[in-house]
Short mmCIF file of C-alpha atoms in Angstrom, two decimals:
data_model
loop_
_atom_site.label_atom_id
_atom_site.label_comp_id
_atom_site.label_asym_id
_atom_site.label_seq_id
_atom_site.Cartn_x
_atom_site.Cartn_y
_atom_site.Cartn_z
CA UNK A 11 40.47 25.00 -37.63
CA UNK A 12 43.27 27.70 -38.35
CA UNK A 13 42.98 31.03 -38.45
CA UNK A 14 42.68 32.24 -41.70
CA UNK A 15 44.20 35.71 -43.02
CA UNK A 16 43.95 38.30 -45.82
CA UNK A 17 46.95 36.94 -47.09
CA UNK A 18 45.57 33.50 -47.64
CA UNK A 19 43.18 34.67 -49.47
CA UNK A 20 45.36 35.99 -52.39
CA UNK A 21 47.30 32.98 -52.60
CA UNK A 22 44.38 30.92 -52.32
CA UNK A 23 42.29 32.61 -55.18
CA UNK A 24 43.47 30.08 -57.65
CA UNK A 25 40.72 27.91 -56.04
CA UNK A 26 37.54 30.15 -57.13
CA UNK A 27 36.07 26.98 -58.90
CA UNK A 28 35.31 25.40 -56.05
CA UNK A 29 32.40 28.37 -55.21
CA UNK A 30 30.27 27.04 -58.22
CA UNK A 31 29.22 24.41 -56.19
CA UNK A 32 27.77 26.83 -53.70
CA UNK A 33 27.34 29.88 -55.36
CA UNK A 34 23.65 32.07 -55.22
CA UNK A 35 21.40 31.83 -57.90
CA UNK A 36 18.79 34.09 -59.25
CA UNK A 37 16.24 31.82 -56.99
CA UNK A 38 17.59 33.44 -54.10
CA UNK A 39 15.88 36.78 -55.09
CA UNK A 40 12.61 35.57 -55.44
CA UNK A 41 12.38 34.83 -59.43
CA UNK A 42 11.32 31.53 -59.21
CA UNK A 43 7.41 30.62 -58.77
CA UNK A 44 5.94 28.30 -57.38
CA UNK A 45 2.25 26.33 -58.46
CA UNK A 46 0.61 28.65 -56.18
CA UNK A 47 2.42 31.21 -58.42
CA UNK A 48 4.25 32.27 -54.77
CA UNK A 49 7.31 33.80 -55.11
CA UNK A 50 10.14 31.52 -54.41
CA UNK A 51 12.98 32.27 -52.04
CA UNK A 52 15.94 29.84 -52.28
CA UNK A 53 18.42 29.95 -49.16
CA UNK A 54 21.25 28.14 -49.25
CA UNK A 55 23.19 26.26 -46.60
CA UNK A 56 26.41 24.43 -46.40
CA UNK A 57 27.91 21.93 -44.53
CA UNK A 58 30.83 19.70 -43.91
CA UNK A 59 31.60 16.15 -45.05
CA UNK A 60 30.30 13.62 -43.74
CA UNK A 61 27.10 14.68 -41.63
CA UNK A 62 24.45 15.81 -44.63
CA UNK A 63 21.70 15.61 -41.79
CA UNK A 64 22.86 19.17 -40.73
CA UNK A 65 21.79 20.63 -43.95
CA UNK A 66 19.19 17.96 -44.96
CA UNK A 67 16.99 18.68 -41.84
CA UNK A 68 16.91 22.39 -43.21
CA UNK A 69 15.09 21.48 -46.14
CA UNK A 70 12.73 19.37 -43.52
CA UNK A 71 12.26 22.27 -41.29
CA UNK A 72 11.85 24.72 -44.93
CA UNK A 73 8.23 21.98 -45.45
CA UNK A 74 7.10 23.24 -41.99
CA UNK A 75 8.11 26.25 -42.45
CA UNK A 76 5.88 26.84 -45.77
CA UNK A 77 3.10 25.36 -44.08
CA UNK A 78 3.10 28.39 -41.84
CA UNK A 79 3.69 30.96 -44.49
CA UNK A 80 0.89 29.59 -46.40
CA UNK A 81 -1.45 29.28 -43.21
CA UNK A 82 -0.64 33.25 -42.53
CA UNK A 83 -1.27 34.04 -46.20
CA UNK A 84 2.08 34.76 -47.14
CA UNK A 85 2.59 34.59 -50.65
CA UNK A 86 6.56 33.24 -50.52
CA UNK A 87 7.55 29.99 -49.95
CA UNK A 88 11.47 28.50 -49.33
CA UNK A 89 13.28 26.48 -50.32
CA UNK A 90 16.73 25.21 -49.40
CA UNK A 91 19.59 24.71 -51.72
CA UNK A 92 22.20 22.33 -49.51
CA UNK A 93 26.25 21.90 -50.40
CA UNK A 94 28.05 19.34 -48.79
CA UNK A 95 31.90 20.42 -49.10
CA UNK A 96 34.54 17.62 -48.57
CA UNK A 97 38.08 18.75 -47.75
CA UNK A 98 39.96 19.59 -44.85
CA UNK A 99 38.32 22.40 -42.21
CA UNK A 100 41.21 24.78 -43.29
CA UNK A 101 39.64 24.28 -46.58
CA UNK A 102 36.29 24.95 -45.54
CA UNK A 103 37.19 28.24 -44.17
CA UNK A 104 39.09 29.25 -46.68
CA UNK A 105 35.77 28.23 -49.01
CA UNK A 106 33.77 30.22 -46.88
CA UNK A 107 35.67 33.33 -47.17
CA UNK A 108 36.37 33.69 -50.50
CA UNK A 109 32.68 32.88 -51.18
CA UNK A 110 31.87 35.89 -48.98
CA UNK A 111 34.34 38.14 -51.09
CA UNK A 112 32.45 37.10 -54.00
CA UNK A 113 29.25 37.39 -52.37
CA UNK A 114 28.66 33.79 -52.99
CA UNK A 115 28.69 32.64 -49.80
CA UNK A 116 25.46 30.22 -48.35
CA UNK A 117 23.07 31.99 -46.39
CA UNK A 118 23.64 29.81 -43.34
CA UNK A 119 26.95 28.39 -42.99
CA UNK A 120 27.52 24.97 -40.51
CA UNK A 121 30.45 24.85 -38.54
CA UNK A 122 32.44 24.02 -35.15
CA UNK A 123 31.59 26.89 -32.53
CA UNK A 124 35.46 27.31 -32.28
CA UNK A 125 35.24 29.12 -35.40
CA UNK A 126 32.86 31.89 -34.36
CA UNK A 127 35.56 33.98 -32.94
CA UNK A 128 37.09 34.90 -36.30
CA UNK A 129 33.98 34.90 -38.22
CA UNK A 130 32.32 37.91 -35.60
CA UNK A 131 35.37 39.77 -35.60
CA UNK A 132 35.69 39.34 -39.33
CA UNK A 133 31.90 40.70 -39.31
CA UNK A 134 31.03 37.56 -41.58
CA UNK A 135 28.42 36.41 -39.56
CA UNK A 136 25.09 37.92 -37.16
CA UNK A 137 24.75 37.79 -33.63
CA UNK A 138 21.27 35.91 -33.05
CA UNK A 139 20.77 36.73 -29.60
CA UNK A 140 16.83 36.56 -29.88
CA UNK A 141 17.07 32.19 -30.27
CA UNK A 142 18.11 32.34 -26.41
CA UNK A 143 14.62 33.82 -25.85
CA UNK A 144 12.48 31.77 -28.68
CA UNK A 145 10.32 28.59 -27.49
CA UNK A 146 12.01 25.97 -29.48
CA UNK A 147 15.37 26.80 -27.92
CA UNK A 148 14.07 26.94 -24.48
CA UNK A 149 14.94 23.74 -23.04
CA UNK A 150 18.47 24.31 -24.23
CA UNK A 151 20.80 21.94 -22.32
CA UNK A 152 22.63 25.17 -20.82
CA UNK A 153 25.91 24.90 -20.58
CA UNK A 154 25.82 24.98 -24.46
CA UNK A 155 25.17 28.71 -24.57
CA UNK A 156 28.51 29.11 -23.59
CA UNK A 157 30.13 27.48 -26.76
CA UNK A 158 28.44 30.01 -28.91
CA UNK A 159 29.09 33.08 -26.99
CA UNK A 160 31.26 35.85 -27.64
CA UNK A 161 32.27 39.47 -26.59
CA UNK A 162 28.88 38.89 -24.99
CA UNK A 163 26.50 38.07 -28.09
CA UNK A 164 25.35 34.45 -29.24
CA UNK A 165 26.53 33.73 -32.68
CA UNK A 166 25.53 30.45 -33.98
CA UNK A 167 22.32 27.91 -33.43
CA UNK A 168 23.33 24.93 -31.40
CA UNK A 169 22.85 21.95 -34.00
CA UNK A 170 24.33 18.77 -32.41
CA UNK A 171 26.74 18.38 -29.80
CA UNK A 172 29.37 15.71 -28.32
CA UNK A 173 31.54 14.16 -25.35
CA UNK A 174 35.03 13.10 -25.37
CA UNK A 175 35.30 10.08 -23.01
CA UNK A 176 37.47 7.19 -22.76
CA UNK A 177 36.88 3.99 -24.46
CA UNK A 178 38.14 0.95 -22.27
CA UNK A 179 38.46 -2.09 -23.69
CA UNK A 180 36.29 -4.70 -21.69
CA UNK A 181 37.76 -7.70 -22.64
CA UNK A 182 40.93 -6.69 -21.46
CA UNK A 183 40.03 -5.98 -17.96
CA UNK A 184 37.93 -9.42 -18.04
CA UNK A 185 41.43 -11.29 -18.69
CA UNK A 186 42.75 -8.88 -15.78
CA UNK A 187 40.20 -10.90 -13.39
CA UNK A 188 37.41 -7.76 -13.68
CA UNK A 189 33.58 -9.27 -13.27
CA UNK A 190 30.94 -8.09 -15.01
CA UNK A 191 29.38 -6.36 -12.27
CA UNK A 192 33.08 -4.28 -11.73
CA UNK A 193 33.63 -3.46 -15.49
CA UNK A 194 30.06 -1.98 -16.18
CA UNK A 195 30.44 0.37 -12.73
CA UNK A 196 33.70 1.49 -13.51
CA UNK A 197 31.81 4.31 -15.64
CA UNK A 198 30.16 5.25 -12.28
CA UNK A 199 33.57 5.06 -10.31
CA UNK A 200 34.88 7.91 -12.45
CA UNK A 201 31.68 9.67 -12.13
CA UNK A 202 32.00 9.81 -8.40
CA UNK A 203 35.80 10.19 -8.32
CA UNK A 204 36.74 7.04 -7.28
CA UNK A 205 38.87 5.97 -10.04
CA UNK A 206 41.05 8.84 -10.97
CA UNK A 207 43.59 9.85 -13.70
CA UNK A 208 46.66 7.89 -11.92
CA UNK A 209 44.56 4.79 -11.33
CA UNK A 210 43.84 4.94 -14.95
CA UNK A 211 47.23 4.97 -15.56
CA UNK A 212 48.14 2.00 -13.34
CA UNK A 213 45.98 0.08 -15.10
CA UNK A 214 46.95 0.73 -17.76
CA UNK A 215 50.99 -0.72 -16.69
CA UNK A 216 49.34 -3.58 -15.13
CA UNK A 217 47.23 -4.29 -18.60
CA UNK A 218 50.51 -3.81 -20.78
CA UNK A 219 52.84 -6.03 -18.21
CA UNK A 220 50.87 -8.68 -18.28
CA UNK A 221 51.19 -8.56 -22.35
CA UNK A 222 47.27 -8.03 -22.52
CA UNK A 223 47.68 -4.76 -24.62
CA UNK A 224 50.39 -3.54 -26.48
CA UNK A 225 49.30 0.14 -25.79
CA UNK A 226 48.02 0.72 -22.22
CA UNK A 227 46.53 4.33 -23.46
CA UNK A 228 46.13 5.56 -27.26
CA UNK A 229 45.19 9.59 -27.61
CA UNK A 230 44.73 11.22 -30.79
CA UNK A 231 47.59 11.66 -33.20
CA UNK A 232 47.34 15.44 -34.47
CA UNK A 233 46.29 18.94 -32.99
CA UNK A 234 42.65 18.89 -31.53
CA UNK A 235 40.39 19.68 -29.07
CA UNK A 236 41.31 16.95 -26.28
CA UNK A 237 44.09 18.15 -25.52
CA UNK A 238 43.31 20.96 -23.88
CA UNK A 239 40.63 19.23 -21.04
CA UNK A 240 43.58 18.53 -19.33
CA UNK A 241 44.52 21.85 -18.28
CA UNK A 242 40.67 21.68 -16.85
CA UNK A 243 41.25 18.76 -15.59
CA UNK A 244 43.95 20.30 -13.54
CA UNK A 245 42.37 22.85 -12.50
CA UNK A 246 43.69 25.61 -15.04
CA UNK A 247 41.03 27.95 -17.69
CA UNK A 248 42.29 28.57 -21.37
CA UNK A 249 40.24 32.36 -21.68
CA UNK A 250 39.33 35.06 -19.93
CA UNK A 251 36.14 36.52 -21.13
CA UNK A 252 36.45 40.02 -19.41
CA UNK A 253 39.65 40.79 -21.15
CA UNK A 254 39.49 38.52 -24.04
CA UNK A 255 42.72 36.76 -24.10
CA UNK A 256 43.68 33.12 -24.56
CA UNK A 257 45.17 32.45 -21.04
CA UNK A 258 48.52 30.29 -20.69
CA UNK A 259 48.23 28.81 -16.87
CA UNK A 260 51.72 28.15 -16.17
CA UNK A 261 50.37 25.89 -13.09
CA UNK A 262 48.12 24.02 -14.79
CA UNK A 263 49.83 23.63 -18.47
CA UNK A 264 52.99 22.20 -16.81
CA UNK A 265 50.69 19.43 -14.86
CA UNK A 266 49.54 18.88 -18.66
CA UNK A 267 52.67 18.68 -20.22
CA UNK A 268 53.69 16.20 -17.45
CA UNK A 269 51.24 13.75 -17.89
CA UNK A 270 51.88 13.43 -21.50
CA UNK A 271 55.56 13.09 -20.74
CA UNK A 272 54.56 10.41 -18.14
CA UNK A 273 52.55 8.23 -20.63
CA UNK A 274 55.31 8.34 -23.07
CA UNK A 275 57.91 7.58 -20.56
CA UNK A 276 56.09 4.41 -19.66
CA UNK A 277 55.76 3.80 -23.03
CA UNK A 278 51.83 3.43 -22.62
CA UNK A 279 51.60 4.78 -25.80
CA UNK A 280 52.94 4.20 -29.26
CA UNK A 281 56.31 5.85 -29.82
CA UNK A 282 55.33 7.50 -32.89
CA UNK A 283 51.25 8.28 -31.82
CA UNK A 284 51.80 12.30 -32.98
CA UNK A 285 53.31 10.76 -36.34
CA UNK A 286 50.19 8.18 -36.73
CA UNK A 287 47.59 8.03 -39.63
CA UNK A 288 43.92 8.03 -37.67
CA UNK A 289 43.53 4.91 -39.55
CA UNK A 290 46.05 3.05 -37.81
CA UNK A 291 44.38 4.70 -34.73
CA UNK A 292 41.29 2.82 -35.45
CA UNK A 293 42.89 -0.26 -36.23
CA UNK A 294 44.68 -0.41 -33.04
CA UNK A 295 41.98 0.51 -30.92
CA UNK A 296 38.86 -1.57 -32.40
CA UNK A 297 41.48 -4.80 -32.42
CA UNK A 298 42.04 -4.96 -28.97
CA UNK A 299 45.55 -3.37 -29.12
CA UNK A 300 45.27 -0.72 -26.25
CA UNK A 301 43.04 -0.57 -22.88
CA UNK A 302 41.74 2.93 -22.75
CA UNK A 303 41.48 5.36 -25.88
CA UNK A 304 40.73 8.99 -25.72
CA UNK A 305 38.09 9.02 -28.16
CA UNK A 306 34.70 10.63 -29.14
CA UNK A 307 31.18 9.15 -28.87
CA UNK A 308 31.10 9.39 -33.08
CA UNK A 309 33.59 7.15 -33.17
CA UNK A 310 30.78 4.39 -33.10
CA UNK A 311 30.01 5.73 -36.27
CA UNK A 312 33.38 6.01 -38.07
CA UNK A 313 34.12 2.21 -37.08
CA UNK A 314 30.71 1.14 -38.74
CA UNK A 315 31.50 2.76 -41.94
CA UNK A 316 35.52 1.31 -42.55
CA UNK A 317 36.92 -1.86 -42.39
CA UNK A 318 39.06 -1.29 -39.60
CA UNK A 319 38.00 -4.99 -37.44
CA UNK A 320 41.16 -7.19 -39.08
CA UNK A 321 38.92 -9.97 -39.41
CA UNK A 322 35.02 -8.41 -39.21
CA UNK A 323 35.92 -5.60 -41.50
CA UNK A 324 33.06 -2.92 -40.02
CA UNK A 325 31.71 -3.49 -36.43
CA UNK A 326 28.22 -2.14 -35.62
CA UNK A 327 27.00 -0.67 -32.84
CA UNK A 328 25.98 -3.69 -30.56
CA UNK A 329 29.66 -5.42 -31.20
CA UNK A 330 31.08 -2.43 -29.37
CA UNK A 331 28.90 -1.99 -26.74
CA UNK A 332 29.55 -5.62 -26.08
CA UNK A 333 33.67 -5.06 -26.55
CA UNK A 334 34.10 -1.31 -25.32
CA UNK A 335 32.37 0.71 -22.34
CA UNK A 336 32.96 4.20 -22.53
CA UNK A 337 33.56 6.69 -19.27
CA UNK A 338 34.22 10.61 -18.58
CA UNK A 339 38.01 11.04 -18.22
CA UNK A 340 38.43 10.72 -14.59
CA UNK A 341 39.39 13.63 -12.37
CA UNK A 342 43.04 13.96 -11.72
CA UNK A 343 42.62 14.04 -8.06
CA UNK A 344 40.73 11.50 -5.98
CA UNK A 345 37.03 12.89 -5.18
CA UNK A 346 37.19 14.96 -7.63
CA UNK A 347 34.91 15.69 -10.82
CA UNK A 348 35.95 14.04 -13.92
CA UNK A 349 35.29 15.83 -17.25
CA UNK A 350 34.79 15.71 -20.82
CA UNK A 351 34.76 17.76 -23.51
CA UNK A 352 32.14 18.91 -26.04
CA UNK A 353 32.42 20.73 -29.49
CA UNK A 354 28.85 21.45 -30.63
CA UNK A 355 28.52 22.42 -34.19
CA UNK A 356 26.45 25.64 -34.96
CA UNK A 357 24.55 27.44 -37.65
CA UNK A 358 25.93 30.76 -38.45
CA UNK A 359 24.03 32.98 -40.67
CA UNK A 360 25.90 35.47 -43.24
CA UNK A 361 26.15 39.00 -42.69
CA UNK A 362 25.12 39.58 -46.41
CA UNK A 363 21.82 37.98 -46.55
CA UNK A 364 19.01 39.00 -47.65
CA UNK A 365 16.38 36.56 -45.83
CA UNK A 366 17.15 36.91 -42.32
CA UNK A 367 14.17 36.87 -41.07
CA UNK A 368 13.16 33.76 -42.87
CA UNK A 369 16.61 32.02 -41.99
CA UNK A 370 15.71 32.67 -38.47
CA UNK A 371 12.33 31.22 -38.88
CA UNK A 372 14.33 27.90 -40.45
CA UNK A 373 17.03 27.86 -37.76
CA UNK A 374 13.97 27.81 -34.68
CA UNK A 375 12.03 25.14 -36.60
CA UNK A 376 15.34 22.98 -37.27
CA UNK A 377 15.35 22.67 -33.62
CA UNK A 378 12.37 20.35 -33.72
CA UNK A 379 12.83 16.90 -31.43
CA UNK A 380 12.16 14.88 -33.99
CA UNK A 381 14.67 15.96 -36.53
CA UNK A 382 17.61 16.73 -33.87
CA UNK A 383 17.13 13.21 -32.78
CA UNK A 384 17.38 11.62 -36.55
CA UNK A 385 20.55 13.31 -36.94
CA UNK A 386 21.92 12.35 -33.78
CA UNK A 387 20.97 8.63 -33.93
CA UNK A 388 22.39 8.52 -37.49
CA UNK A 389 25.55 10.36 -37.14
CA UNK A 390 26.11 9.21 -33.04
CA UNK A 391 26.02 13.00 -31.66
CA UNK A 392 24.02 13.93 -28.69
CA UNK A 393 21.31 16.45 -28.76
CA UNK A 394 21.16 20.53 -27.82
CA UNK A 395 17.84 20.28 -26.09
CA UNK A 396 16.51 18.00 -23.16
CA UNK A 397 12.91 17.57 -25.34
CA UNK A 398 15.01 15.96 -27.61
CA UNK A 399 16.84 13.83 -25.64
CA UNK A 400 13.66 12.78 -24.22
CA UNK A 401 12.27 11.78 -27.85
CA UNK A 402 11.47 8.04 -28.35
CA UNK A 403 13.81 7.74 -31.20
CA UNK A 404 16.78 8.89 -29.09
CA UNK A 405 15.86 7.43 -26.05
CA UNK A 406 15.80 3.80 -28.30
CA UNK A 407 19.64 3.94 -28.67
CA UNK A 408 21.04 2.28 -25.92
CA UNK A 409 24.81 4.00 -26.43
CA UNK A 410 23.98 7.84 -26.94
CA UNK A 411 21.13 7.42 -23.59
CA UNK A 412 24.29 5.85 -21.72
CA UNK A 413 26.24 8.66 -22.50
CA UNK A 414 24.11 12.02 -22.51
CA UNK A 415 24.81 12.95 -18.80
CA UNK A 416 28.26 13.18 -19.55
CA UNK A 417 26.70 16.71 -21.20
CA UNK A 418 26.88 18.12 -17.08
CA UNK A 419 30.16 17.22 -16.77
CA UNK A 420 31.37 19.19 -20.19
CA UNK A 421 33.61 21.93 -21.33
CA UNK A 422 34.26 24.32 -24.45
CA UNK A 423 37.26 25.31 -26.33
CA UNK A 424 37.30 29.25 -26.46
CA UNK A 425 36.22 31.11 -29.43
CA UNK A 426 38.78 33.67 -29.05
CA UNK A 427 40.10 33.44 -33.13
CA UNK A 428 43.61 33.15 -31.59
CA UNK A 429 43.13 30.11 -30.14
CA UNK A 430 44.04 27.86 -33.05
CA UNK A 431 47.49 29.28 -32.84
CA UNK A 432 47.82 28.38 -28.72
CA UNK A 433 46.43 24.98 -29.57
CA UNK A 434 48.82 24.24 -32.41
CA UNK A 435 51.81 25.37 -30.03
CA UNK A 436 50.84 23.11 -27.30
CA UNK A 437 50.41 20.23 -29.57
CA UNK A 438 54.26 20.64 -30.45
CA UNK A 439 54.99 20.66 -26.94
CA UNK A 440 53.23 17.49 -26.08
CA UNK A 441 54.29 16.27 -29.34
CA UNK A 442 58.19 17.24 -27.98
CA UNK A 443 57.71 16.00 -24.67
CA UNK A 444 56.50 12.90 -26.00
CA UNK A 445 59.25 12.34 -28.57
CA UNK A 446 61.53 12.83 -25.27
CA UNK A 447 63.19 15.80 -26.80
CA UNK A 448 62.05 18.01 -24.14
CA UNK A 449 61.59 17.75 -20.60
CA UNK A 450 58.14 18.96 -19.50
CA UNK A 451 59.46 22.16 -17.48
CA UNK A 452 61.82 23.06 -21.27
CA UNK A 453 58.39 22.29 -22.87
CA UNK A 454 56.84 25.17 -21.13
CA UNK A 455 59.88 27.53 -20.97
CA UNK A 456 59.98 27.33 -25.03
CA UNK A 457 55.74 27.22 -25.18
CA UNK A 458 55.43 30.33 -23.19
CA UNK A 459 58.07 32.18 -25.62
CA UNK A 460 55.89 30.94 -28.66
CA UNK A 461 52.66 32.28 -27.53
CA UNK A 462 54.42 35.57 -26.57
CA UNK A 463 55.35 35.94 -30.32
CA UNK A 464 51.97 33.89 -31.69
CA UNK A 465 50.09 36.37 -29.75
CA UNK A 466 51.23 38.96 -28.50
CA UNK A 467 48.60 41.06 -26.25
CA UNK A 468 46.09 38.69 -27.09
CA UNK A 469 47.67 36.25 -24.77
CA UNK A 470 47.38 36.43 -20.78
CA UNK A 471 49.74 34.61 -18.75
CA UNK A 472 49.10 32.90 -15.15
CA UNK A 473 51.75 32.03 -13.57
#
């Protein structure tokens, strides 16, 4: 999501309808009773298209929550007023901060940890240190404190989080003479860094010149996260938390660029992939068209909603675990650790409200097993704590259990609010060195001018 300035705003005022969808109401100051004439506090909470679990599960966790109140003689009780907003994430920001201008804004706002970064420093949201230390977020899988940490505070509650692997296409590497026993271990040859990022790639040539695949290797087609785990993968870091700057590593960015060049010069991947519809994406991938796809474990989801099979239309869960394995991306040298990448979405609460303590209260009881695990088995995320990937429900689907140690091999975008810009400036350098308008070592020359102007001192450069 791009960073959004005060000059957006005024050209974006035009669009103050869309708050009346999420706009407070005299509930949310207590005017509303309720039959045991207690007064009624109405939060509100937003979220993005399509996942309505993230805000539905509030008003779940509100029914436990007035349990308590009324067990401890409280005489309030909650209840949650949910908005589901469907447009782009610029959108959504935008949304957000007008909202908070008008002092409209919901009371706890869902949203990629990336974001947090520009809503602290833009003092929209609270720093809620104190879930670290409560009992529901104790078993917190930890490496996923560091997505919502920033200039040393913790900003959002974790709500779901992800991994990026690669989709390979088993049916391809049966017709390339792979048995059973070899195509359902290859998951554990990356894991132990036996199969690395050039084998990948040699299978994939081998796979597209024997005219088994017409894309060896299929990535995303816009700016996004996935990207950037290559410059992990090679051994580079993207911030640097002491001085908070979004770090260009010469070193590792060029080994990036280069392997994006290398693809394209094989022609592994489409031509056109950073000029492709994610539609076409699907197609390609869930018809057999490529061997290995960058993808993300939701994407079980998306391809059980559309009609992207040519001739099944939607494909459910146990036609691609039958058709598709799924692996971390492998390391880039042999022995090595491979990697993924993870972008947890987070409740932030508003700076402006005037219920904190009771949004708190909601945000520790929406951490319950039971409801993380109903969102992640409906939506295909993976869960924030261990208790609830050790819930029956979750443990019952045979994909997510498969994939949720790929959660100790993970990694986080930073939540520096500059960041959007670097990532948007190294998309048009892959994008360039793809197109073959650019060798990788111009790529970088022109890149590191960019960011120089993009950022300024925000930037730190590693050469």
């Amino acid at each position: 999501m791009k960073k959004i300035t005060a000059s957006v705003l005024s050209t974006f005022i035009l669009a103050m309808g869309i708050l009346s969808g999420c706009g407070k109401t005299d509930q949310s100051v207590g005017s509303e009773s309720n039959e045991d004439k207690s007064k009624v506090v109405t939060i509100e909470a937003q979220t993005a298209a399509p996942e309505i679990t993230r805000v539905e599960n509030l008003e779940k966790a509100a029914e436990k929550l007035n349990e308590e109140l009324k067990q401890q003689g409280k005489d309030i009780r909650v209840k949650v007023k949910t908005n589901l907003f469907e447009g782009s994430w610029e959108e959504y920001a935008k949304q957000f901060m007008l909202a908070f201008k008008a002092k409209k804004e919901p009371d706890i706002y869902a949203t990629g940890h990336e974001n947090i970064g520009w809503l602290a420093d833009g003092n929209y949201i609270l720093p809620l240190d104190e879930l670290k230390k409560s009992k529901e977020y104790s078993d917190v899988f930890s490496t996923l404190w560091d997505s919502v940490t920033y200039k040393g505070h913790i900003w959002g509650a974790l709500q779901d989080t992800e991994a990026r692997p690669v989709f390979y296409n088993k049916d391809v590497l049966r017709k390339l003479g792979w048995s059973e026993e070899q195509i359902n271990n290859l998951p554990e040859k990356v894991k132990n860094g036996e199969f690395t990022l050039d084998d990948m790639t040699k299978l994939a040539e081998e796979a597209e010149a024997k005219g088994l695949v017409q894309f060896g290797i299929i990535h995303r087609p816009v700016d996004g996260p996935d990207f950037h785990v290559m410059v992990y993968n090679f051994g580079g870091k993207l911030y640097d938390p002491e001085e908070n700057k979004i770090v260009l590593d010469k070193k590792a960015v060029e080994k990036q660029l280069n392997y994006y060049y290398e693809i394209a010069q094989k022609k592994l991947i489409p031509g056109n992939l950073t000029q492709m519809e994610w539609s076409s994406i699907h197609k390609a991938v869930v018809n057999g068209k490529a061997l290995f796809y960058y993808g993300g474990i939701w994407n079980v989801f998306n391809w059980s909603q559309d009609n992207f099979h040519e001739k099944l239309g939607k494909v459910d869960e146990k036609w691609i675990n039958e058709h598709f394995g799924m692996m971390l991306i492998p390391a880039a040298e042999k022995g090595g650790k491979p990697i993924t990448l993870s972008h947890p979405f987070v409740y932030t609460v508003s700076s402006q409200t005037e219920h904190l303590e009771l949004v708190k209260r909601l945000l520790e009881l929406v951490a319950n097993p039971a409801l993380q695990a109903e969102h992640d088995v409906k939506t295909f995320h993976l869960p924030v704590t261990k208790s609830a990937a050790e819930h029956p429900d979750f443990k019952a689907n045979e994909t997510l259990g498969n994939v949720t140690y790929m959660l100790e091999y993970t990694t986080f975008l930073p939540n520096h609010e500059g960041f959007p810009k670097y990532s948007k400036a190294v998309f048009d350098a892959i994008q360039a060195v793809e197109l073959g308008k650019k060798t990788p070592k111009e790529a970088l020359k022109d890149l590191e001018v960019q960011l120089k102007n993009d950022l300024g001192d925000q930037l730190k450069i590693v050469e």
